[in-house]
Every structure is written in structure tokens, then in C-alpha cells.
């Protein structure tokens, strides 16, 4: 039972590090929700927080504005996502310079999804970076940046086989990536096997699990189908019948994610990247369970003791 394994290791919070992913808000209302989330999660002192970048640079300004605000108004360290879709090299390089001048030292370097949509063939810009590995090389040449890249425990949907995927991940590592962050997954065995295979393929950078708390099971199931992530039958069963019961849905989601993370801790994983969907509650609860507490929580806890 996870809770017994966990209670034997009370120092766990000292060993676990987390990072959080946000997306740039589109509306004033979404912006307010993002900043509530950032404010709530900031005291957990994540290693970094990343801000996604729309394919084709569609969110360039919003990503930049969000990153700038994080730099100026919080104690957090931002990482800017970058993609290569529909952009010439000089355009990508200019965005990198813009971020660097702002004070950004971390990037998440991605090729991005095909401009015509997931499932269509990817066509690199004729003067652009063709894939994640080429972008990593360009970033490394532009400065001493911390660079995260993507990894796919269930294989990238466009990739013919795992060997092609590992070849790309190795190229990204060889070009200077600091760590890989995985696509979300729900079966920890898949992740563990993937990491073992990566090591055998000569890839030694940390492969940080990307954890997606299930805010809305129906949406997650649809999204998983598009990005090739398996939704196990047991997961569907847990959320069955909860579409119109948001409170129970949230309780179950928190239990599911905590179970997944605690099991990974038990398997020796110490770094986690949370896809927050710009919502704090589930992530905050899961962090609490793995021993990551805000200063305020500790103070409140010791006052009550
Ligand atoms: P790469 O690392 O270049 O390639 C991934 C795999 O696809 C390779 O291993 C290779 O096997 C295969 N592949 C690549 N090119 C081809 C090709 N031409 N033909 C056949 N196979 C090929 N998307 C966004 O738009 N914005 C974001 O901010 C963003 N953030 C992400 C963060 C994380 C942690 C992850 C895991 C994904 C993110 N994505 C984001 C999604 C990502 O852009 C897509 O999955 C995209 O399809 C691949 O980008 P990549 O960098 O993984 O590609």
C-alpha cells in the first residue's frame, strides 16, 4: 500500500523536486486564473515553471508577456517553450534573443506539431530548424541555457518505431539538452521500461516524468487519443459516472495522481513536471502528499501542533 511505503520515508519532500507547466492565457478571465494559480503554487518553490508556446508562434506575444511577468513579479524561474513550426531559423533565433534579453535562462525546445494539425505530415520550414535536436543545437550555440526537451514513453505518434524516437532523443541529448520531460502517461511500468531502454541506447540525461492531473476525464481521454497516450481501463473505471459530479471527480483525480507519483517516488524518481492546466488545487494537493509544503503550510502546521 502506497501510504505505508510513504510513511516509512518522512524525509521524502527534501529529495523530491518539482516543476510546473502553464499555458499563456487568452482572455482577462484566464489571465486572472493563471495568476491565482501562480500565486498559490509559488511558495512550493518549484525548480522552474515553464510557459508553453503555440505552434507557428501563435502565442509568441502571450508567452513572452507571461514569462516577463513571472520574471518581474515572482521569485520563480521561468522556462520558455520554443517551437520550430512555420518559422525560419532567423525568426526563431530572434525570439530566443528576445527571451535571453529579458533574463530567461531556461528553454523547453520542441519541434512542434504540424501546422496542418496533429496526424498530418510535418513539413519543416525550408529555412527552419527541422526538429527538436536542431533547435537544441541552435540554443546551445546562442548561450549557456538550461534546455529541456520532450520524450515519449509510448512513442511519438509520427515515429515509425521506438528506435527512431531514441535516435532523436539521443541527438537532442548530444546537442546539449539538460533533461527530457515526458509526455504524460498513466502506466508507470511504461515509463520505467522507457527509461531503461533510453539508458541502453546511451541516453543519460534525466528523463523527468510529466504528470497530468485529470481535471476533466473526458477531455483527457480525447487528448490522449490524439497524442498516443494510453488511457488504461482502470483509469476510465475510476472516473466512470463522475461527469456531473465535479467534487468527487477532483477527489478521485487527486488520489489517482498522488498514487502515481508516490509509486514513482518508490521506484526512485525524484523530479516531477506537472502539467497544471493553469489550475492549482490538484497540483497543490499532490505536492503536499509528496512532502512539498509551502512555508505558510509549515507555519500553520507548527502553530497547530
Ligand atoms: P522532435 O523531438 O523533433 O521529434 C519527436 C519524435 O517524432 C522523434 O522522436 C521522431 O521519432 C518523430 N519525428 C519527428 N519528426 C518526424 C518526421 N518528420 N517524420 C517522422 N517522424 C518524425 N507543442 C507546442 O506546440 N508547444 C509547446 O509548448 C509544447 N510543449 C511540450 C512540452 C512537452 C514536455 C512535450 C512532451 C510536448 C510538448 N509539445 C508542445 C508537443 C510537441 O510539440 C509535439 O509532440 C510535436 O509533435 C513534436 O515535437 P518534439 O519536439 O517532441 O519533436
PDB file of C-alpha atoms and ligand atoms in Angstrom, residues 21 52-53 55 81 83 110-113 131-132 150 152 156 158-159 164-165 168 172 181-183 275, ligand 1:
ATOM      1  CA  UNK A  21       3.860  23.965 -16.703  1.00  0.00           C
ATOM      2  CA  UNK A  52       4.092  26.815 -23.470  1.00  0.00           C
ATOM      3  CA  UNK A  53       4.420  28.255 -26.981  1.00  0.00           C
ATOM      4  CA  UNK A  55       2.801  26.096 -32.859  1.00  0.00           C
ATOM      5  CA  UNK A  81       8.921  26.810 -24.555  1.00  0.00           C
ATOM      6  CA  UNK A  83       8.861  25.543 -31.324  1.00  0.00           C
ATOM      7  CA  UNK A 110      10.394  21.489 -29.275  1.00  0.00           C
ATOM      8  CA  UNK A 111       9.802  20.876 -32.934  1.00  0.00           C
ATOM      9  CA  UNK A 112       6.063  21.434 -32.501  1.00  0.00           C
ATOM     10  CA  UNK A 113       3.034  19.823 -34.103  1.00  0.00           C
ATOM     11  CA  UNK A 131      13.333  19.072 -35.436  1.00  0.00           C
ATOM     12  CA  UNK A 132      13.915  19.362 -31.715  1.00  0.00           C
ATOM     13  CA  UNK A 150      10.399  16.168 -24.977  1.00  0.00           C
ATOM     14  CA  UNK A 152       7.565   9.920 -25.337  1.00  0.00           C
ATOM     15  CA  UNK A 156       5.753   9.816 -30.628  1.00  0.00           C
ATOM     16  CA  UNK A 158       4.664  10.175 -36.036  1.00  0.00           C
ATOM     17  CA  UNK A 159       7.568   7.928 -35.203  1.00  0.00           C
ATOM     18  CA  UNK A 164      13.646   6.307 -34.315  1.00  0.00           C
ATOM     19  CA  UNK A 165      12.430   8.035 -31.177  1.00  0.00           C
ATOM     20  CA  UNK A 168      16.062  11.680 -31.889  1.00  0.00           C
ATOM     21  CA  UNK A 172      18.880  16.136 -28.531  1.00  0.00           C
ATOM     22  CA  UNK A 181      10.374  15.828 -19.871  1.00  0.00           C
ATOM     23  CA  UNK A 182       7.945  13.118 -20.868  1.00  0.00           C
ATOM     24  CA  UNK A 183       4.555  13.309 -22.451  1.00  0.00           C
ATOM     25  CA  UNK A 275       1.011  19.848 -16.436  1.00  0.00           C
TER      26      UNK A 275
HETATM   27  P1  LIG B   1      11.074  16.024 -32.029  1.00  0.00           P
HETATM   28  O1  LIG B   1      11.794  15.765 -30.767  1.00  0.00           O
HETATM   29  O2  LIG B   1      11.783  16.755 -33.097  1.00  0.00           O
HETATM   30  O3  LIG B   1      10.537  14.671 -32.605  1.00  0.00           O
HETATM   31  C1  LIG B   1       9.735  13.799 -31.800  1.00  0.00           C
HETATM   32  C2  LIG B   1       9.663  12.439 -32.454  1.00  0.00           C
HETATM   33  O4  LIG B   1       8.871  12.488 -33.628  1.00  0.00           O
HETATM   34  C3  LIG B   1      11.017  11.970 -32.874  1.00  0.00           C
HETATM   35  O5  LIG B   1      11.499  11.130 -31.871  1.00  0.00           O
HETATM   36  C4  LIG B   1      10.822  11.279 -34.178  1.00  0.00           C
HETATM   37  O6  LIG B   1      10.795   9.897 -33.973  1.00  0.00           O
HETATM   38  C5  LIG B   1       9.481  11.752 -34.653  1.00  0.00           C
HETATM   39  N1  LIG B   1       9.604  12.647 -35.783  1.00  0.00           N
HETATM   40  C6  LIG B   1       9.958  13.952 -35.757  1.00  0.00           C
HETATM   41  N2  LIG B   1       9.904  14.473 -36.982  1.00  0.00           N
HETATM   42  C7  LIG B   1       9.497  13.485 -37.783  1.00  0.00           C
HETATM   43  C8  LIG B   1       9.260  13.387 -39.157  1.00  0.00           C
HETATM   44  N3  LIG B   1       9.406  14.448 -39.973  1.00  0.00           N
HETATM   45  N4  LIG B   1       8.854  12.186 -39.638  1.00  0.00           N
HETATM   46  C9  LIG B   1       8.703  11.118 -38.847  1.00  0.00           C
HETATM   47  N5  LIG B   1       8.914  11.151 -37.521  1.00  0.00           N
HETATM   48  C10 LIG B   1       9.320  12.300 -37.007  1.00  0.00           C
HETATM   49  N6  LIG B   1       3.867  21.685 -28.547  1.00  0.00           N
HETATM   50  C11 LIG B   1       3.688  23.016 -28.775  1.00  0.00           C
HETATM   51  O7  LIG B   1       3.212  23.414 -29.850  1.00  0.00           O
HETATM   52  N7  LIG B   1       4.023  23.960 -27.832  1.00  0.00           N
HETATM   53  C12 LIG B   1       4.567  23.610 -26.630  1.00  0.00           C
HETATM   54  O8  LIG B   1       4.853  24.492 -25.800  1.00  0.00           O
HETATM   55  C13 LIG B   1       4.762  22.213 -26.353  1.00  0.00           C
HETATM   56  N8  LIG B   1       5.298  21.805 -25.185  1.00  0.00           N
HETATM   57  C14 LIG B   1       5.543  20.461 -24.983  1.00  0.00           C
HETATM   58  C15 LIG B   1       6.189  20.067 -23.809  1.00  0.00           C
HETATM   59  C16 LIG B   1       6.471  18.716 -23.566  1.00  0.00           C
HETATM   60  C17 LIG B   1       7.176  18.326 -22.277  1.00  0.00           C
HETATM   61  C18 LIG B   1       6.093  17.728 -24.534  1.00  0.00           C
HETATM   62  C19 LIG B   1       6.359  16.270 -24.273  1.00  0.00           C
HETATM   63  C20 LIG B   1       5.460  18.123 -25.708  1.00  0.00           C
HETATM   64  C21 LIG B   1       5.194  19.473 -25.968  1.00  0.00           C
HETATM   65  N9  LIG B   1       4.590  19.911 -27.156  1.00  0.00           N
HETATM   66  C22 LIG B   1       4.399  21.260 -27.373  1.00  0.00           C
HETATM   67  C23 LIG B   1       4.153  18.933 -28.179  1.00  0.00           C
HETATM   68  C24 LIG B   1       5.213  18.710 -29.286  1.00  0.00           C
HETATM   69  O9  LIG B   1       5.422  19.918 -29.966  1.00  0.00           O
HETATM   70  C25 LIG B   1       4.693  17.642 -30.248  1.00  0.00           C
HETATM   71  O10 LIG B   1       4.632  16.400 -29.616  1.00  0.00           O
HETATM   72  C26 LIG B   1       5.398  17.574 -31.600  1.00  0.00           C
HETATM   73  O11 LIG B   1       4.637  16.743 -32.463  1.00  0.00           O
HETATM   74  C27 LIG B   1       6.796  17.001 -31.552  1.00  0.00           C
HETATM   75  O12 LIG B   1       7.693  17.929 -31.064  1.00  0.00           O
HETATM   76  P2  LIG B   1       9.087  17.373 -30.454  1.00  0.00           P
HETATM   77  O13 LIG B   1       9.906  18.498 -30.027  1.00  0.00           O
HETATM   78  O14 LIG B   1       8.808  16.307 -29.487  1.00  0.00           O
HETATM   79  O15 LIG B   1       9.695  16.750 -31.776  1.00  0.00           O
END
